[in-house]
């Protein structure tokens, strides 16, 4: 049977797209096509448009889960702003919600609860201060408003829904129809910001359990238990030496708590003495949910180069038996979540980094060939032999896995410049070298590496630190530090925004404050420069010695080597969302120029006006996506391709 599916990549091009063996033609450019530039400038050729969201299955930032009666796992993804239902084998069966602020849209989903008897799924949207209510088919039902910052969700046998509202310092209980049932004040330190939802669960007897930060900042966590109507059930228990990250209560009333500090599963907890039993589960576990007596689901977050996933375990006699485990599949190759940086490698491929901390290489037709995902990735480049050069910044977090050697010390952030080989064990790129350092989060000098370039002839890597006004020079082969070039203020001030290596091997740095492209010699001295238009934010050297410069006002300017303006082109209007300033520009040896459109989740392609072909690439419209044996409802799909 032929099911209608999207192509494997999310960038759509003109021409023929195979769909169940049928070629579908995509025609003429949209009405917003930019006018062609004068012959000396750059002309728009194409837009490679990414869909609003990737295929169901991949998960970027899992923060909470719930368990269905059939063993399915409902997972909230704060990164991709949606929830997914997976069957017990790890296959995505349903998507709930999507990025957006309207009905059915999610801005910062944080907690989830499922009421199968009542046919409802509840997702807490922390940023919008509301609960989004869906039916079991994933269709939007209603918004429950009047929350300040809703996080964790739990429900009782009567169908009441309880939400820990961090902004209101309270647990808010509502009946199945949405009317308020109870408001329970919960003292805690309001200065603390949660990375994950606080543990909240309701026992079979109706008692409400929650673990919160201390009422006084820096104090021990507090375990509170309330009756069904909000009365405090003593004792109030201080938890010292460990961090109760989540709570789950099985159908028999047995309470399990997740120790986020020690990576343990805690049970048989005596509230008076604090005595308990515990077994290790790993510090990468972010949330737990009860499935059956003594049976729990553990939600893992991504760590290092491994995707997150779900594991089912059975507790017995202070030991855990693993029933099954599966990992989330990689996020759809070719899909971009707000592209932030681009570079054309020596191999001619276009390397794009997006906010998913993933770099992908695309060929001349916009097809993804391979990628690399590393936590904290911000920049990427490639050598002639296909090795990756990347920059990562990671800030210490309470959910860091201490076994991960790349994490930063507590209270610090770690910056890394790294090289990875094209292929390592099992096809995974292997790290060749790493140059890194750690800085205090609240330190006076905080590095901000915003641009990366390399010169194979000199065997050097250059990294622009905008905050500390310097260029770091590393050895391309070993990663050892060769030099540090301090950049002194020029006339008009210093606001460094970009760096690249010019065809002659010299280094150019863009100073947005003085509106100058500064040319540096082999010792890092400023030896010249050219003026650039006002609003210039990124640049790319062209093969003829000139420059392509993008402006915040969504335009692309071609300059000669002496800075003369040859022409200006306007970026196409975004297919969705409000227009934003372009995030980067990169140029290929064949004259093509690529501009990343962060807000529009797209890459615009330009060429020399005199020779640029007039073919265009457009998004392909698909009404739905088949996942497994079910059709997943997808909202906000593009309308059908516009006819010429």
XYZ file of C-alpha atoms in Angstrom, residues 63 87 103 154 210 255 267 308 321 333 359 379 401 407 411 426 435 441 460 485 487 545 571 584 587 590:
26
model
C 11.368 17.425 29.766
C 4.190 3.050 21.412
C -5.221 27.397 19.220
C -0.840 15.486 37.728
C 5.267 17.693 45.572
C 6.089 6.472 45.995
C 11.566 4.649 47.385
C 17.518 10.704 24.616
C 15.231 -5.050 36.065
C 17.891 15.165 8.157
C 25.461 21.134 11.722
C 29.573 27.389 14.558
C 25.493 14.040 33.343
C 30.291 19.410 30.910
C 29.049 27.957 38.141
C 30.417 2.985 13.503
C 40.977 23.460 22.543
C 29.208 32.422 34.582
C 45.706 27.899 10.978
C 45.566 38.881 18.436
C 41.951 44.077 18.442
C 38.344 39.526 -4.240
C 15.765 38.986 0.494
C 24.679 34.777 8.121
C 29.876 32.250 -0.701
C 31.096 29.062 -8.372
